[in-house]
Coordinates of C-alpha atoms and ligand atoms in Angstrom, one line a residue:
M200 CA 124.8 101.9 88.8
E201 CA 122.5 103.1 91.7
I202 CA 121.1 101.6 94.0
K203 CA 118.2 103.0 96.4
K204 CA 116.6 101.6 99.3
G205 CA 112.4 102.2 99.9
I206 CA 110.1 99.9 101.7
A207 CA 109.5 96.8 100.0
V208 CA 105.7 95.8 100.0
S209 CA 105.0 93.5 97.4
P210 CA 107.5 90.1 96.6
G211 CA 109.3 89.3 94.0
I212 CA 111.7 90.1 91.4
S213 CA 111.7 92.6 87.9
I214 CA 114.2 93.9 85.5
A215 CA 112.8 96.2 82.5
K216 CA 112.7 99.0 81.5
L217 CA 111.2 102.3 83.8
L218 CA 108.7 104.0 82.9
I219 CA 107.9 107.4 84.6
I220 CA 104.6 108.6 85.4
D221 CA 103.3 111.9 87.2
S222 CA 100.2 112.2 89.1
E223 CA 96.5 112.0 87.7
D224 CA 96.0 115.0 89.6
Y225 CA 96.4 117.9 87.4
R226 CA 96.7 120.6 90.4
I227 CA 98.4 123.3 88.5
P228 CA 100.4 125.7 90.4
R229 CA 100.4 129.5 89.6
R230 CA 103.2 130.4 87.5
S231 CA 103.9 133.6 85.8
I232 CA 105.3 134.2 82.5
M233 CA 107.0 137.3 80.9
P234 CA 104.4 140.0 79.0
V235 CA 106.4 138.9 75.6
Q236 CA 105.7 135.2 76.3
R237 CA 101.9 136.4 76.2
T238 CA 101.2 135.5 72.2
A239 CA 103.0 131.9 72.7
E240 CA 100.8 131.2 75.5
V241 CA 97.8 132.1 73.6
Q242 CA 99.0 130.0 71.1
R243 CA 99.2 126.9 73.0
I244 CA 95.8 127.7 74.3
R245 CA 94.2 127.7 70.7
N246 CA 96.2 124.4 70.0
A247 CA 95.4 122.6 73.1
F248 CA 91.3 123.1 72.4
K249 CA 92.2 122.4 68.4
D250 CA 93.7 119.2 69.6
A251 CA 91.3 118.1 72.1
I252 CA 88.4 118.9 69.4
G253 CA 90.1 117.1 66.8
Q254 CA 89.8 113.6 69.6
L255 CA 86.9 114.3 70.8
T256 CA 85.7 114.4 67.1
E257 CA 87.4 111.3 66.6
L258 CA 86.7 109.5 69.4
E259 CA 82.4 110.6 69.1
A260 CA 82.5 109.2 65.3
A261 CA 84.1 105.7 66.6
Q262 CA 81.1 105.5 69.3
D263 CA 77.9 103.1 68.6
D264 CA 75.3 104.6 67.8
T265 CA 72.8 102.0 69.4
E266 CA 74.2 102.4 72.6
E267 CA 71.2 104.2 73.3
G268 CA 74.2 107.1 71.8
K269 CA 75.0 107.3 75.9
I270 CA 78.9 107.7 75.1
K271 CA 78.0 109.6 72.1
D272 CA 76.5 112.2 73.9
I273 CA 79.0 112.8 76.5
F274 CA 81.4 113.5 73.8
A275 CA 79.1 116.0 72.1
V276 CA 78.9 117.9 75.6
H277 CA 82.2 118.4 75.5
L278 CA 83.1 119.2 72.2
R279 CA 79.7 122.3 72.5
F280 CA 81.7 123.5 75.4
L281 CA 85.2 123.4 73.3
H282 CA 83.5 125.3 70.6
D283 CA 81.7 128.0 73.2
R284 CA 84.6 131.2 71.9
S285 CA 83.8 132.7 75.3
L286 CA 85.3 129.9 77.1
R287 CA 88.2 130.4 75.6
K288 CA 88.4 134.2 75.9
R289 CA 87.7 133.9 79.4
I290 CA 91.1 131.7 79.8
T291 CA 93.4 133.8 77.5
D292 CA 92.1 137.0 78.8
L293 CA 93.4 135.5 82.4
V294 CA 96.6 134.9 80.8
D295 CA 96.0 138.2 79.6
S296 CA 95.9 140.4 82.6
K297 CA 97.6 138.0 84.7
L298 CA 100.3 137.1 83.1
V299 CA 99.9 132.9 83.9
T300 CA 100.9 130.1 82.3
A301 CA 98.1 128.2 80.1
E302 CA 97.8 125.4 81.9
Y303 CA 96.9 127.7 85.1
A304 CA 94.5 130.0 83.4
V305 CA 92.9 126.9 82.2
S306 CA 92.6 125.2 85.5
V307 CA 91.6 128.0 87.0
I308 CA 88.5 129.1 84.9
L309 CA 87.4 125.2 84.6
R310 CA 87.2 124.7 87.9
E311 CA 85.2 128.2 88.3
I312 CA 82.9 127.1 86.2
A313 CA 82.5 123.4 87.5
S314 CA 82.7 125.2 90.9
H315 CA 79.1 126.9 89.7
F316 CA 77.3 124.0 88.1
S317 CA 78.2 121.7 91.6
K318 CA 76.3 124.4 93.3
I319 CA 73.1 124.3 91.5
K320 CA 70.8 122.1 93.3
D321 CA 69.2 120.0 90.4
A322 CA 70.9 116.9 90.4
Y323 CA 71.3 116.6 86.5
I324 CA 73.0 120.1 86.1
S325 CA 75.0 119.4 89.0
E326 CA 76.6 116.4 87.9
R327 CA 78.0 118.4 84.6
A328 CA 80.9 119.4 87.0
T329 CA 82.2 115.9 86.3
D330 CA 82.0 116.9 82.8
I331 CA 83.9 120.0 83.4
Y332 CA 87.0 117.9 85.0
D333 CA 87.2 116.1 82.3
I334 CA 87.9 118.6 79.6
E335 CA 89.9 120.6 82.1
R336 CA 92.2 116.9 82.5
R337 CA 91.8 116.7 78.2
L338 CA 93.0 120.1 77.9
L339 CA 95.8 120.0 80.5
R340 CA 97.3 116.5 79.0
Q341 CA 97.4 118.6 75.2
L342 CA 99.2 121.4 77.1
L343 CA 101.3 119.2 79.2
G344 CA 101.7 116.8 76.1
G345 CA 105.6 115.0 75.8
K346 CA 105.6 115.5 80.0
R347 CA 103.6 112.9 80.7
E348 CA 103.4 109.3 79.4
D349 CA 100.4 107.2 78.9
I350 CA 100.3 104.0 80.3
E351 CA 97.4 103.2 79.1
H352 CA 98.7 102.3 75.8
L353 CA 101.8 100.2 76.4
T354 CA 103.5 97.7 74.5
E355 CA 106.3 96.6 76.0
E356 CA 107.1 95.2 79.9
V357 CA 107.9 98.0 81.8
V358 CA 108.5 99.0 86.1
I359 CA 106.8 102.1 86.9
V360 CA 108.5 104.6 88.7
A361 CA 106.3 107.6 90.3
R362 CA 105.9 110.0 92.9
E363 CA 103.0 108.3 94.2
L364 CA 100.5 106.3 92.4
S365 CA 96.9 106.9 92.8
P366 CA 94.3 103.7 93.3
T367 CA 92.6 105.0 89.8
Q368 CA 95.9 104.9 87.8
T369 CA 97.0 101.3 89.5
A370 CA 93.2 100.5 89.1
G371 CA 94.5 101.0 84.8
F372 CA 97.2 99.3 84.3
N373 CA 97.8 96.7 81.5
R374 CA 98.7 93.8 83.8
K375 CA 100.4 91.7 80.8
F376 CA 102.9 94.8 80.7
V377 CA 103.3 96.0 84.3
K378 CA 106.0 94.1 85.6
G379 CA 106.7 96.2 89.3
L380 CA 106.0 99.5 90.5
A381 CA 108.7 101.8 92.4
T382 CA 107.0 105.0 94.4
D383 CA 108.6 108.2 96.2
A384 CA 106.1 108.2 98.7
G385 CA 103.5 105.7 100.6
G386 CA 103.4 103.4 102.7
R387 CA 103.2 99.2 103.6
T388 CA 99.2 99.6 103.1
S389 CA 98.8 102.6 100.7
H390 CA 96.8 101.6 97.9
T391 CA 99.8 100.7 95.3
A392 CA 101.0 98.4 97.7
I393 CA 97.6 96.2 98.0
V394 CA 97.1 96.8 94.5
A395 CA 100.6 95.2 93.6
R396 CA 100.2 92.3 96.1
S397 CA 97.4 91.2 94.7
L398 CA 98.8 91.5 90.9
G399 CA 101.4 89.6 92.4
I400 CA 104.3 92.0 90.9
P401 CA 107.3 93.3 92.8
A402 CA 106.6 96.8 94.5
I403 CA 108.6 98.8 96.7
V404 CA 107.4 102.6 98.1
A405 CA 109.1 105.1 100.1
L406 CA 111.9 105.1 98.3
E407 CA 111.6 109.7 98.5
D408 CA 113.4 110.8 95.5
L409 CA 113.6 107.8 93.3
T410 CA 111.7 109.7 90.5
E411 CA 114.5 112.6 90.4
C412 CA 117.2 110.0 89.7
V413 CA 116.4 108.3 87.0
S414 CA 115.3 108.6 83.2
G415 CA 112.3 106.9 81.6
G416 CA 114.4 104.3 79.5
D417 CA 116.8 103.4 82.0
T418 CA 116.7 99.9 83.2
V419 CA 116.1 98.9 86.3
I420 CA 115.7 95.6 88.9
I421 CA 112.7 95.8 91.2
D422 CA 114.1 93.5 94.5
G423 CA 110.3 93.5 96.1
N424 CA 111.9 91.1 98.6
R425 CA 114.7 93.4 100.4
G426 CA 112.7 96.7 99.2
I427 CA 116.4 97.8 96.9
V428 CA 115.9 99.4 93.2
I429 CA 119.1 99.0 91.3
V430 CA 119.1 101.6 88.3
N431 CA 121.2 100.8 85.5
P432 CA 122.6 97.8 86.9
D433 CA 126.0 96.1 85.3
Q434 CA 126.0 93.0 83.6
A435 CA 127.0 91.0 86.4
T436 CA 124.5 92.7 89.0
I437 CA 121.6 91.6 86.1
Q438 CA 122.9 88.0 85.9
Q439 CA 123.0 87.8 89.7
Y440 CA 119.5 88.8 90.2
E441 CA 118.2 86.3 87.0
A442 CA 119.6 83.4 89.3
Y443 CA 117.8 84.6 92.1
S444 CA 114.6 85.6 90.6
R445 CA 114.6 81.7 89.4
E446 CA 115.2 80.8 93.1
F447 CA 112.7 83.0 94.3
L448 CA 110.1 81.7 91.9
L449 CA 111.2 77.9 92.2
L450 CA 110.1 78.8 96.5
E451 CA 106.9 79.8 95.4
H452 CA 106.3 77.1 93.1
R453 CA 107.1 74.3 96.0
L454 CA 104.9 76.4 98.4
D455 CA 101.9 76.1 95.9
E456 CA 102.3 72.4 96.1
I457 CA 100.4 73.0 99.7
R458 CA 97.8 74.7 97.7
T459 CA 95.3 71.5 97.9
K460 CA 96.3 70.8 101.5
P461 CA 93.8 72.4 103.8
A462 CA 94.6 75.2 106.6
I463 CA 94.7 73.0 109.2
T464 CA 97.0 73.5 112.4
R465 CA 99.1 70.7 113.7
D466 CA 96.8 69.8 116.4
G467 CA 93.7 70.0 114.5
T468 CA 92.2 73.6 114.4
K469 CA 90.5 74.0 110.6
I470 CA 91.5 77.6 109.7
T471 CA 89.0 79.5 107.0
L472 CA 91.7 81.7 104.3
L473 CA 89.5 83.6 102.0
G474 CA 91.2 86.1 99.7
N475 CA 91.2 89.9 99.2
I476 CA 90.2 90.7 95.6
E477 CA 90.0 94.2 93.8
F478 CA 88.6 92.7 90.2
P479 CA 86.3 89.6 89.9
D480 CA 89.7 88.0 87.6
E481 CA 91.0 88.1 90.9
A482 CA 88.9 85.4 92.2
E483 CA 90.4 82.9 90.5
L484 CA 93.7 83.4 91.7
V485 CA 92.5 82.9 95.3
L486 CA 91.0 79.6 94.5
Q487 CA 94.8 78.6 92.3
K488 CA 96.5 79.9 95.4
G489 CA 94.2 77.3 97.8
G490 CA 92.1 79.9 99.1
E491 CA 88.5 78.8 100.2
G492 CA 86.5 81.6 99.3
I493 CA 86.5 86.5 99.1
G494 CA 86.5 87.6 102.7
L495 CA 86.7 91.2 100.9
Y496 CA 85.5 91.9 97.5
R497 CA 86.9 95.6 97.2
T498 CA 84.2 96.9 95.2
E499 CA 85.2 100.6 94.8
F500 CA 87.7 99.5 92.6
L501 CA 84.7 99.1 90.2
Y502 CA 84.5 103.0 89.6
L503 CA 88.2 103.6 89.7
N504 CA 89.3 102.2 86.2
R505 CA 86.9 104.0 84.2
K506 CA 85.1 106.6 82.5
S507 CA 81.6 106.8 83.9
E508 CA 80.2 105.8 86.7
P509 CA 79.4 102.3 87.0
T510 CA 75.1 101.3 86.2
E511 CA 73.6 98.4 88.3
K512 CA 74.0 96.5 85.4
D513 CA 77.8 96.7 85.9
H514 CA 78.0 95.8 89.5
Y515 CA 75.7 93.1 88.6
Q516 CA 77.9 91.7 86.0
A517 CA 81.1 92.1 88.2
Y518 CA 79.7 90.7 91.1
A519 CA 78.0 87.8 88.9
E520 CA 81.9 86.8 87.6
T521 CA 82.9 86.3 90.8
I522 CA 80.7 84.3 92.2
G523 CA 80.8 82.3 89.2
F524 CA 84.2 82.0 89.8
L525 CA 83.2 80.7 93.5
K526 CA 80.6 79.1 93.3
Q527 CA 78.7 77.8 96.4
R528 CA 82.1 79.3 98.2
P529 CA 80.9 82.7 100.1
V530 CA 82.3 86.3 98.2
T531 CA 81.7 89.2 101.0
I532 CA 81.0 92.4 99.0
R533 CA 82.4 95.2 100.3
T534 CA 80.6 98.1 99.8
M535 CA 82.1 100.9 98.0
D536 CA 85.1 102.2 100.1
L537 CA 85.2 105.9 97.7
G538 CA 86.5 108.6 99.0
A539 CA 89.9 109.7 101.1
D540 CA 92.4 108.3 98.6
K541 CA 89.9 107.2 96.1
Y542 CA 87.8 109.0 93.2
T543 CA 85.7 111.5 95.0
Q544 CA 88.6 114.1 95.4
S545 CA 89.4 114.9 91.6
K546 CA 85.7 115.5 91.7
R547 CA 85.6 118.0 94.0
F548 CA 86.0 121.7 93.2
A549 CA 88.2 122.2 96.7
P550 CA 89.8 119.2 98.3
E551 CA 88.8 117.9 101.7
P552 CA 91.6 119.3 104.0
N553 CA 91.6 115.9 106.1
P554 CA 90.2 113.1 103.2
F555 CA 91.1 110.0 105.5
L556 CA 89.0 111.7 108.7
G557 CA 86.2 113.3 106.0
L558 CA 83.4 112.0 103.6
R559 CA 84.8 108.5 102.8
S560 CA 83.4 105.2 103.0
I561 CA 80.0 104.1 104.4
R562 CA 79.7 108.2 105.2
F563 CA 80.0 108.9 101.7
C564 CA 77.2 106.3 100.5
L565 CA 75.1 107.6 103.4
Q566 CA 75.1 111.1 101.6
N567 CA 75.1 109.4 98.1
L568 CA 72.1 107.2 98.4
T569 CA 71.1 106.9 94.4
M570 CA 75.1 105.4 94.1
F571 CA 74.5 103.4 97.6
K572 CA 71.1 102.0 96.7
I573 CA 72.3 100.6 93.3
Q574 CA 75.4 99.2 94.5
L575 CA 73.3 97.4 97.1
H576 CA 70.1 96.4 94.2
A577 CA 73.1 94.6 92.1
A578 CA 74.8 92.9 95.4
L579 CA 71.2 91.8 96.4
R580 CA 70.1 90.6 92.9
A581 CA 73.5 88.4 92.8
S582 CA 72.7 87.1 96.4
V583 CA 70.9 84.1 94.8
L584 CA 73.9 83.4 92.6
G585 CA 76.2 82.3 95.6
D586 CA 77.1 82.8 99.4
V587 CA 77.0 86.3 99.1
R588 CA 77.5 88.2 102.2
I589 CA 77.4 91.9 102.1
M590 CA 79.9 94.2 104.5
F591 CA 79.9 97.8 105.4
P592 CA 83.3 99.7 106.0
L593 CA 84.4 101.7 108.1
I594 CA 81.5 102.0 110.9
S595 CA 82.5 104.2 113.4
N596 CA 79.2 104.0 115.2
L597 CA 75.8 102.2 115.5
Q598 CA 73.9 104.6 114.5
E599 CA 75.8 104.4 110.8
M600 CA 75.5 100.6 111.2
K601 CA 71.6 100.9 111.6
Q602 CA 71.2 103.5 108.8
A603 CA 73.2 101.5 106.6
T604 CA 71.1 98.8 107.3
M605 CA 67.9 100.7 107.2
I606 CA 69.2 101.6 103.4
L607 CA 69.4 98.2 102.6
R608 CA 66.6 96.7 103.6
D609 CA 64.8 99.5 101.8
V610 CA 66.4 98.3 98.5
M611 CA 64.9 94.8 100.2
E612 CA 61.5 96.5 99.8
D613 CA 62.2 97.5 96.1
L614 CA 63.0 94.4 94.6
D615 CA 59.9 92.5 96.8
E616 CA 57.6 95.1 94.5
E617 CA 60.0 94.6 91.4
S618 CA 59.4 90.6 92.5
I619 CA 63.1 90.1 91.8
A620 CA 64.7 87.3 94.3
Y621 CA 67.2 87.6 96.1
N622 CA 68.7 86.1 99.5
K623 CA 66.2 87.6 102.4
N624 CA 68.3 86.1 104.8
I625 CA 72.1 87.1 103.1
Q626 CA 74.4 87.7 105.6
I627 CA 75.5 91.6 106.8
G628 CA 78.7 92.4 108.6
I629 CA 80.9 95.0 109.0
M630 CA 84.6 96.3 108.9
V631 CA 85.9 97.3 112.5
E632 CA 88.7 99.9 111.2
T633 CA 88.0 103.2 113.7
P634 CA 88.8 102.5 116.9
S635 CA 85.2 103.8 118.1
A636 CA 84.2 100.4 116.6
A637 CA 86.5 98.7 117.9
L638 CA 85.6 100.0 121.7
T639 CA 81.8 99.7 120.9
A640 CA 82.3 96.1 118.9
S641 CA 79.8 94.5 121.8
T642 CA 77.7 96.4 121.1
L643 CA 78.2 96.2 117.2
A644 CA 78.5 92.8 117.5
R645 CA 74.6 91.9 118.6
D646 CA 73.2 93.4 115.1
A647 CA 75.8 92.0 112.6
D648 CA 75.8 88.8 111.4
F649 CA 80.1 88.7 111.5
L650 CA 83.1 91.0 112.2
S651 CA 86.2 91.6 110.0
I652 CA 88.9 93.6 111.4
G653 CA 90.4 95.8 108.9
T654 CA 93.9 96.4 110.4
N655 CA 95.5 98.9 107.4
D656 CA 92.7 101.6 108.7
L657 CA 92.5 100.5 112.2
I658 CA 96.0 101.2 112.7
Q659 CA 96.7 104.7 111.1
Y660 CA 93.0 105.7 113.3
T661 CA 94.8 104.1 116.4
L662 CA 98.3 105.7 116.5
A663 CA 97.3 108.9 114.2
V664 CA 100.1 107.6 111.5
D665 CA 98.9 108.5 107.3
R666 CA 99.0 104.8 106.1
G667 CA 100.4 106.1 103.3
N668 CA 103.1 109.0 104.0
E669 CA 106.9 107.5 104.1
L670 CA 107.8 110.3 106.0
V671 CA 105.8 108.2 109.8
S672 CA 105.7 105.1 107.7
A673 CA 108.3 103.6 110.3
L674 CA 105.6 104.0 113.2
Y675 CA 102.6 102.5 111.1
S676 CA 102.7 98.7 113.0
A677 CA 100.2 96.5 113.6
A678 CA 102.4 95.4 116.5
D679 CA 101.9 98.3 118.5
P680 CA 100.6 97.8 122.1
A681 CA 97.5 99.8 121.4
V682 CA 96.4 98.1 118.5
L683 CA 96.6 94.7 119.9
R684 CA 94.5 95.5 122.7
L685 CA 91.9 96.8 119.9
I686 CA 91.9 93.8 117.8
R687 CA 92.1 91.9 121.2
T688 CA 88.6 93.4 122.5
V689 CA 87.2 92.6 119.0
I690 CA 87.5 89.0 118.7
Q691 CA 86.6 88.8 122.6
D692 CA 83.2 90.7 121.6
A693 CA 83.0 89.1 119.0
H694 CA 83.2 85.4 120.5
K695 CA 80.9 86.9 123.4
A696 CA 78.5 87.4 120.6
Q697 CA 79.0 84.2 119.3
I698 CA 79.8 85.4 115.4
D699 CA 82.1 85.4 113.1
V700 CA 85.4 87.6 113.3
S701 CA 88.0 87.8 110.7
V702 CA 90.9 90.1 109.8
C703 CA 91.4 91.6 106.4
G704 CA 94.0 93.9 106.5
E705 CA 97.3 93.8 105.2
M706 CA 98.7 92.4 108.8
A707 CA 97.2 89.0 108.1
S708 CA 99.4 88.4 104.5
E709 CA 102.2 89.4 106.7
P710 CA 103.8 85.7 108.3
E711 CA 105.2 87.2 111.3
Y712 CA 101.3 87.8 112.3
I713 CA 99.5 85.1 112.0
M714 CA 100.7 82.4 115.0
L715 CA 99.8 85.7 117.1
L716 CA 96.1 86.5 115.5
L717 CA 95.3 82.5 116.2
G718 CA 96.8 82.9 119.6
L719 CA 94.1 86.1 120.5
G720 CA 91.3 83.9 118.9
I721 CA 91.0 84.5 115.0
R722 CA 90.3 81.4 113.1
T723 CA 89.2 83.1 109.4
I724 CA 91.7 85.4 107.8
S725 CA 91.4 87.3 104.7
L726 CA 94.6 87.6 102.6
T727 CA 96.0 89.1 99.0
P728 CA 95.7 85.9 97.4
P729 CA 100.3 85.3 96.7
M730 CA 100.3 85.0 100.1
I731 CA 97.7 82.5 101.2
P732 CA 100.4 79.3 100.1
E733 CA 102.9 80.9 102.5
I734 CA 100.4 81.7 105.6
K735 CA 99.1 78.2 104.9
Q736 CA 102.4 76.7 105.3
I737 CA 102.4 78.4 109.0
I738 CA 99.4 77.3 110.0
R739 CA 100.3 73.8 109.5
S740 CA 103.3 74.1 111.4
V741 CA 101.9 75.2 114.3
T742 CA 99.4 74.3 117.0
I743 CA 96.7 76.4 118.6
Q744 CA 98.6 75.8 122.1
D745 CA 101.8 77.1 120.8
C746 CA 100.0 79.8 119.7
N747 CA 98.0 81.0 122.8
N748 CA 101.3 80.6 124.8
L749 CA 103.0 83.2 122.1
A750 CA 99.7 85.9 122.2
R751 CA 100.2 85.5 126.3
T752 CA 103.8 86.4 125.6
I753 CA 103.0 89.6 123.3
L754 CA 100.4 90.9 125.3
G755 CA 103.0 91.3 128.1
M756 CA 105.0 93.2 126.7
N757 CA 104.9 97.1 126.1
T758 CA 106.7 98.4 122.9
E759 CA 106.3 97.9 119.5
R760 CA 110.1 97.3 119.0
Q761 CA 110.0 94.1 121.8
I762 CA 106.9 92.6 119.7
T763 CA 108.2 93.1 116.6
R764 CA 111.5 91.0 117.1
Y765 CA 110.1 88.4 119.4
L766 CA 107.3 87.5 116.7
R767 CA 109.9 88.0 113.5
D768 CA 112.0 85.4 116.0
A769 CA 109.0 83.0 116.8
T770 CA 107.9 82.7 112.8
Q771 CA 111.8 82.6 111.2
K772 CA 111.9 79.3 112.7
I773 CA 109.0 77.9 110.8
L774 CA 109.4 79.6 108.2
P775 CA 112.8 80.8 107.5
E776 CA 112.4 81.6 103.4
A777 CA 109.6 84.3 104.6
F778 CA 112.7 86.7 105.9
Ligands
PEP2261 C1 91.9 98.1 105.9 O1 91.0 99.1 106.4 O2 92.2 97.3 107.0 C2 91.2 97.3 104.8 C3 91.1 95.6 104.7 O3 90.4 98.3 103.7 P1 91.3 99.0 103.0 O4 92.6 98.7 102.8 O5 90.6 98.7 101.7 O6 91.2 100.5 103.3
MG2262 MG1 90.1 100.3 105.1

């Protein structure tokens, strides 16, 4: 039995067999081979091509001919590439001449070709680079074979253990079987953590070397309340945890009972509790847990667990499904936040050196107008189905916000020309996630219908601390005085401009920050659905007067440690179970 300690990012207990997976990012290091290994490597390449061709032929045959042949066509293109003898020759020549492994040669040659395609001005041809990356992945999957495990075809409950998980991987999990997550890397607001919380499965990150200490098939206990992973527990420990898990479920059940009660403070102030979602079906969970709408719909997840880019119809269907659950309650569609750790890097020939400071989010959209307009068209079309709002992420200056709004107006004109109905008065808001947006909130607020503070990014950009890097996770804190001052500024500026302001970062899901946020003037909170009952319980136990006093005291403090301790003590008095 071995016990490892990490950061608890999603509560709950899980006991299951573990499945180790490694990164979907098939970047292969250069490895040399001995001259005598040449023939074997060349044979491996032949086998990989043969198996990939076999798979694709089966996939192609299984496709429906009626669907305008689209998917079938993609497979046919991939097959043509794989049948091309000159491609195989370039790869085997590289193994021969440079004495490198088959996987390295495949990766180098295919990335060279993809790069060549992506530089061609014609959009149709440049987009073929994506096909080449897909072919590369398929070949590498064959070459790396049993070293990788397949998470798409699970048949029993597992806990996933990985060095780190990309949003694409977490989005593709079969939720029926994945019962817990544990990663070597990551922080509280890394996307693994966010997805795990949304799915309501326990998760622990920053376990440093867990993947080196376990083998696939080991039994593990994931204690997402305390941040502990127990590898190969003895019988007594399993029994103890089974009992603890039952107690935890009872507590959750008890809190669930308050779901139908309003989120009103003891002195009568109504707080609006909304949910953050990644997938349409989570909208139902928001309502089950007592939420009143969606404050953040992370629509980029629509791109992450599929083989091809979503069409306008795919967007519309996802929004319509979500609105179908919510009826006339608010649904805030956050336009796609791709880039950084999501989606775009694997499609680039050379990854960006600083992706979180790079072509991410609204910046990516403003450079990929076709994609952006498809989403806006669908969101506007869905706007007549309920109370839809549109929110632009990672706005860092007024010009960017004006540009995004202008594109939205362009799409509105297109809809007018097509005689398609949409809500002409749709609310348009922005996320405040950068210090520059926070410091100019008074200007931005003049052109926005609402602001939503994205503390996950605001913290990382304010403190220069990567939100997913376990090495600096101790420095990542919403309780830092610099972060709190920016939050206060944004709230004050929104109040002056008389527009709504909410918090939708993970800070709003953490019990210890609720009194402070209320004291700073927040009246709308959007959070991960499973935490709604706990947060509601806190709201119902406090008065605004208490919260104002607490906020005043906190703003007079100068260190994160002092603030954290004070907030924990204050919250513990109200909801001891939260700790
Ligand atoms: C945030 O940054 O706080 C936020 C809510 O957006 P995301 O976590 O999706 O980056
Ligand atoms: Mg963000």
